[in-house]
Short mmCIF file of C-alpha atoms in Angstrom, two decimals:
data_model
loop_
_atom_site.label_atom_id
_atom_site.label_comp_id
_atom_site.label_asym_id
_atom_site.label_seq_id
_atom_site.Cartn_x
_atom_site.Cartn_y
_atom_site.Cartn_z
CA ARG S 736 23.98 -57.06 -31.48
CA TYR S 737 24.41 -53.35 -30.40
CA ILE S 738 22.37 -50.82 -32.21
CA SER S 739 22.94 -47.10 -31.55
CA ILE S 740 20.03 -45.02 -30.37
CA PHE S 741 20.98 -42.17 -32.71
CA ARG S 742 20.74 -44.44 -35.93
CA PRO S 743 17.25 -43.15 -36.99
CA SER S 744 18.30 -39.36 -36.77
CA VAL S 745 21.50 -39.87 -38.67
CA LYS S 746 19.65 -41.64 -41.45
CA HIS S 747 17.12 -38.83 -41.49
CA GLU S 748 19.80 -36.07 -41.81
CA ALA S 749 21.61 -37.98 -44.57
CA LYS S 750 18.47 -38.13 -46.55
CA GLN S 751 17.81 -34.48 -46.15
CA ASN S 752 21.29 -33.20 -47.02
CA LYS S 753 21.93 -35.78 -49.80
CA ALA S 754 19.37 -34.37 -52.37
CA GLN S 755 21.18 -30.93 -52.45
CA TRP S 756 24.60 -32.30 -53.74
CA LYS S 757 23.26 -34.54 -56.54
CA THR S 758 24.41 -32.07 -59.16
CA MET S 759 28.11 -31.92 -57.90
CA GLY S 760 27.38 -28.92 -55.67
CA PRO S 761 24.41 -26.85 -54.40
CA ALA S 762 21.24 -26.82 -56.59
CA LYS S 763 21.29 -22.97 -56.78
CA VAL S 764 24.43 -20.99 -56.78
CA ALA S 765 24.67 -17.15 -57.13
CA VAL S 766 25.79 -16.24 -60.51
CA PRO S 767 28.83 -13.72 -60.45
CA SER S 768 28.23 -10.31 -61.92
CA PRO S 769 30.02 -9.58 -65.16
CA LYS S 770 31.49 -6.30 -63.67
CA ASP S 771 33.43 -8.33 -61.03
CA PHE S 772 35.85 -9.92 -63.40
CA LEU S 773 39.46 -10.87 -62.45
CA GLN S 774 41.87 -8.28 -63.02
CA LYS S 775 45.69 -8.27 -63.41
CA HIS S 776 47.67 -8.24 -60.17
CA SER S 777 44.46 -8.10 -58.09
CA LYS S 778 45.46 -11.09 -55.99
CA GLU S 779 48.93 -9.82 -55.14
CA PRO S 780 49.47 -8.40 -51.64
CA LYS S 781 49.38 -4.63 -51.50
CA LEU S 782 52.00 -2.61 -49.62
CA GLN S 783 51.29 0.50 -47.72
CA GLU S 784 51.91 3.79 -49.35
CA ARG S 785 55.20 5.28 -48.22
CA LYS S 786 54.97 8.49 -46.27
CA ILE S 787 57.23 11.08 -47.71
CA GLU S 788 58.99 12.97 -44.82
CA GLN S 789 59.55 16.60 -44.93
CA ASP S 790 63.31 16.20 -43.98
CA SER S 791 64.12 14.18 -47.09
CA LYS S 792 64.14 17.39 -49.23
CA LYS S 793 67.07 18.67 -47.16
CA LEU S 794 70.51 17.82 -48.64
CA PRO S 795 73.10 16.13 -46.53
CA ALA S 796 75.96 18.09 -45.04
CA LEU S 797 78.98 18.20 -47.36
CA SER S 798 82.43 17.71 -46.15
CA VAL S 799 84.04 19.87 -48.80
CA PRO S 800 83.85 23.59 -48.79
CA ARG S 801 81.09 25.22 -50.96
CA ARG S 802 82.03 27.31 -53.95
CA THR S 803 80.77 30.42 -52.22
CA ASP S 804 82.75 29.94 -49.14
CA HIS S 805 85.84 32.00 -48.53
CA PRO S 806 89.00 30.85 -46.55
CA VAL S 807 89.96 32.79 -43.35
CA MET S 808 92.95 35.09 -44.16
CA GLY S 809 95.43 36.77 -41.88
CA ILE S 810 96.18 33.92 -39.54
CA GLN S 811 99.92 33.40 -39.19
CA SER S 812 102.01 31.16 -36.95
CA LYS S 813 105.36 32.13 -35.19
CA LYS S 814 106.56 28.73 -34.97
CA ASN S 815 109.88 28.02 -36.70
CA PHE S 816 109.37 24.67 -38.33
CA ILE S 817 112.98 24.42 -39.55
CA ASN S 818 114.48 24.67 -36.11
CA THR S 819 111.75 22.34 -34.72
CA ASN S 820 112.35 19.74 -37.23
CA ALA S 821 116.14 19.92 -36.81
CA VAL S 822 115.85 19.67 -33.00
CA ALA S 823 113.58 16.61 -33.44
CA ALA S 824 115.89 14.83 -35.80
CA ILE S 825 118.98 15.36 -33.62
CA THR S 826 117.33 14.21 -30.35
CA ARG S 827 115.41 11.41 -31.98
CA LEU S 828 116.79 7.76 -31.19
CA PRO S 829 118.27 6.06 -34.27
CA LYS S 830 116.00 3.56 -35.93
CA LYS S 831 117.13 0.09 -35.44
CA PRO S 832 117.39 -1.97 -38.59
CA GLN S 833 114.93 -4.89 -38.96
CA PRO S 834 116.68 -8.13 -38.53
CA LEU S 835 116.56 -10.14 -41.61
CA TYR S 836 118.19 -13.20 -43.02
CA VAL S 837 118.97 -14.16 -46.68
CA ASP S 838 118.88 -17.89 -47.76
CA SER S 839 118.96 -17.76 -51.57
CA ARG S 840 121.26 -16.72 -54.24
CA GLN S 841 118.87 -14.11 -55.52
CA GLY S 842 119.14 -12.32 -52.16
CA ASP S 843 115.41 -12.86 -50.92
CA LYS S 844 115.07 -11.32 -47.56
CA TYR S 845 112.85 -12.76 -44.78
CA LEU S 846 112.14 -11.80 -41.17
CA LEU S 847 114.57 -13.37 -38.70
CA GLU S 848 112.04 -13.36 -35.78
CA THR S 849 109.60 -15.69 -37.52
CA SER S 850 112.23 -17.97 -38.83
CA GLY S 851 112.82 -20.13 -35.83
CA LEU S 852 116.42 -19.32 -35.74
CA VAL S 853 116.17 -16.92 -32.86
CA PRO S 854 116.34 -18.68 -29.42
CA LYS S 855 113.11 -17.04 -27.90
CA TYR S 856 111.91 -19.85 -25.84
CA ILE S 857 115.34 -20.25 -24.13
CA LYS S 858 114.96 -16.60 -22.82
CA LYS S 859 111.67 -17.06 -21.17
CA LYS S 860 111.37 -16.85 -17.45
CA ASP S 861 109.82 -20.31 -17.02
CA TYR S 862 112.31 -22.08 -19.33
CA GLY S 863 113.77 -25.18 -17.79
CA VAL S 864 111.47 -25.15 -14.61
CA THR S 865 109.48 -28.25 -13.97
CA PRO S 866 105.68 -27.62 -14.68
CA LYS S 867 103.48 -27.58 -11.67
CA TYR S 868 101.40 -30.41 -12.70
CA LEU S 869 104.49 -32.70 -13.06
CA THR S 870 105.44 -31.91 -9.42
CA GLU S 871 101.99 -32.65 -8.26
CA ARG S 872 101.90 -35.84 -10.10
CA LYS S 873 105.30 -37.02 -8.62
CA GLU S 874 104.00 -36.12 -5.03
CA GLU S 875 100.86 -38.23 -5.80
CA MET S 876 102.91 -41.17 -6.94
CA LYS S 877 105.25 -40.93 -4.03
CA LYS S 878 102.13 -40.93 -1.70
CA ALA S 879 100.49 -43.80 -3.47
CA GLN S 880 103.79 -45.76 -3.25
CA LYS S 881 104.03 -45.16 0.38
CA GLU S 882 100.54 -46.18 1.04
CA TYR S 883 101.25 -49.34 -1.18
CA GLU S 884 104.38 -50.28 0.77
CA ALA S 885 102.50 -49.82 4.01
CA SER S 886 99.69 -52.05 2.87
CA ILE S 887 102.29 -54.62 1.82
CA LEU S 888 104.02 -54.31 5.19
CA GLU S 889 100.76 -54.94 6.95
CA GLN S 890 99.99 -57.92 4.85
CA LEU S 891 103.47 -59.43 5.35
CA LYS S 892 103.14 -59.08 9.09
CA LYS S 893 99.99 -60.92 8.95
CA ARG S 894 101.59 -63.70 6.79
CA ALA S 895 104.74 -63.79 8.85
CA MET S 896 107.05 -62.40 6.11
CA LYS S 897 110.20 -60.55 6.63
CA VAL S 898 112.27 -57.99 4.41
CA LEU S 899 115.60 -59.08 3.16
CA SER S 900 118.20 -56.77 4.29
CA ASP S 901 120.66 -54.97 2.06
CA GLU S 902 123.65 -56.90 3.39
CA GLU S 903 121.89 -60.31 2.77
CA ARG S 904 120.91 -59.10 -0.68
CA LYS S 905 124.34 -58.12 -1.60
CA ARG S 906 125.74 -61.36 -0.16
CA ILE S 907 123.27 -63.56 -2.23
CA LEU S 908 124.04 -61.49 -5.32
CA GLN S 909 127.76 -61.91 -5.06
CA GLY S 910 127.18 -65.78 -4.36
CA LEU S 911 125.05 -65.99 -7.68
CA LYS S 912 127.70 -64.11 -9.70
CA LYS S 913 130.52 -66.43 -8.27
CA ASN S 914 128.45 -69.48 -9.13
CA TRP S 915 127.85 -68.11 -12.67
CA GLU S 916 131.58 -67.48 -13.11
CA GLU S 917 132.32 -71.22 -11.89
CA VAL S 918 129.76 -72.65 -14.37
CA TYR S 919 131.09 -70.29 -17.23
CA ARG S 920 134.63 -71.50 -16.58
CA GLU S 921 133.38 -75.13 -16.66
CA PHE S 922 131.65 -74.27 -19.89
CA GLN S 923 134.66 -72.80 -21.33
CA CYS S 924 136.54 -76.03 -20.71
CA LEU S 925 134.38 -78.05 -22.92
CA PRO S 926 135.89 -79.53 -26.11
CA VAL S 927 135.29 -77.71 -29.23
CA LYS S 928 133.81 -80.86 -31.00
CA ILE S 929 131.02 -82.35 -29.12
CA ASP S 930 130.51 -85.66 -30.82
CA THR S 931 128.88 -87.81 -28.08
CA ILE S 932 125.50 -87.76 -26.34
CA PRO S 933 127.05 -87.33 -22.73
CA LYS S 934 129.04 -84.35 -23.81
CA ARG S 935 125.99 -82.71 -25.49
CA LEU S 936 123.88 -83.33 -22.43
CA HIS S 937 126.53 -81.87 -20.19
CA LYS S 938 126.77 -78.73 -22.53
CA GLU S 939 122.91 -78.35 -22.37
CA LYS S 940 122.99 -78.61 -18.51
CA LEU S 941 125.60 -75.97 -18.11
CA GLU S 942 123.60 -73.56 -20.58
CA THR S 943 120.57 -74.04 -18.54
CA GLN S 944 122.34 -73.38 -15.11
CA MET S 945 123.99 -70.25 -16.65
CA LYS S 946 120.48 -69.02 -17.85
CA GLN S 947 118.89 -69.68 -14.38
CA LEU S 948 121.63 -67.77 -12.66
CA GLU S 949 121.47 -64.85 -15.00
CA HIS S 950 117.85 -64.68 -14.54
CA ASP S 951 118.14 -64.90 -10.70
CA ILE S 952 120.86 -62.05 -10.81
CA GLN S 953 118.61 -59.75 -13.03
CA THR S 954 115.68 -60.33 -10.65
CA ILE S 955 117.66 -59.39 -7.47
CA GLU S 956 119.30 -56.49 -9.09
CA LYS S 957 115.89 -55.21 -10.41
CA HIS S 958 114.00 -55.37 -7.15
CA LYS S 959 115.60 -53.56 -4.20
CA VAL S 960 113.05 -54.74 -1.76
CA ILE S 961 112.77 -58.51 -1.41
CA TYR S 962 110.35 -60.37 0.85
CA ILE S 963 111.08 -63.91 2.07
CA ALA S 964 108.95 -66.25 4.27
CA ASN S 965 109.86 -67.14 7.80
CA GLU S 966 110.85 -70.71 8.32
#
């Protein structure tokens, strides 16, 4: 088993120091003097004494005249205040009345400008002008659309696809509408009372044909560019 080399010295120091603290403290303690008793407010922090400045004895300057002061006499003005005020009143622009509105029987008045009834926004310089961020966004969308169409054309060229021309698209659309009219005419010729299974099956067949033709017509009208595979 491991034994420390400092074990004997530690035991010796512990025996020497242990005897002094057997009485819950040192064996001999200096007795305090009866003159050094605890006084009131002796443990509170003491502030430095305030230095009294010499200028504090001076009174602050007063804004009102003193009792001993005398007004300056003998100063007269040659200005004609009556004529000056009359000319200023004649040449002054008339004061515009403040626009108000009344919306109650008691006649309570409110400012018209803050009511929302004055068309302030219509008179702005940039009113009705398309914001700059919208134009930039439209240009970005157009650019992205062109890049998308170019990528599709490249893919179609690789896959041997061709674009359906406008004339062929219109011709197919007219043919679909004509077929729908023929099926609808045949559907109108059905009897009012369908009491047999063949009649019911025939009616369901016509309804499915009409729905399919309507779906094809909507698809062709919705998409202006149609790609078809080369045979």
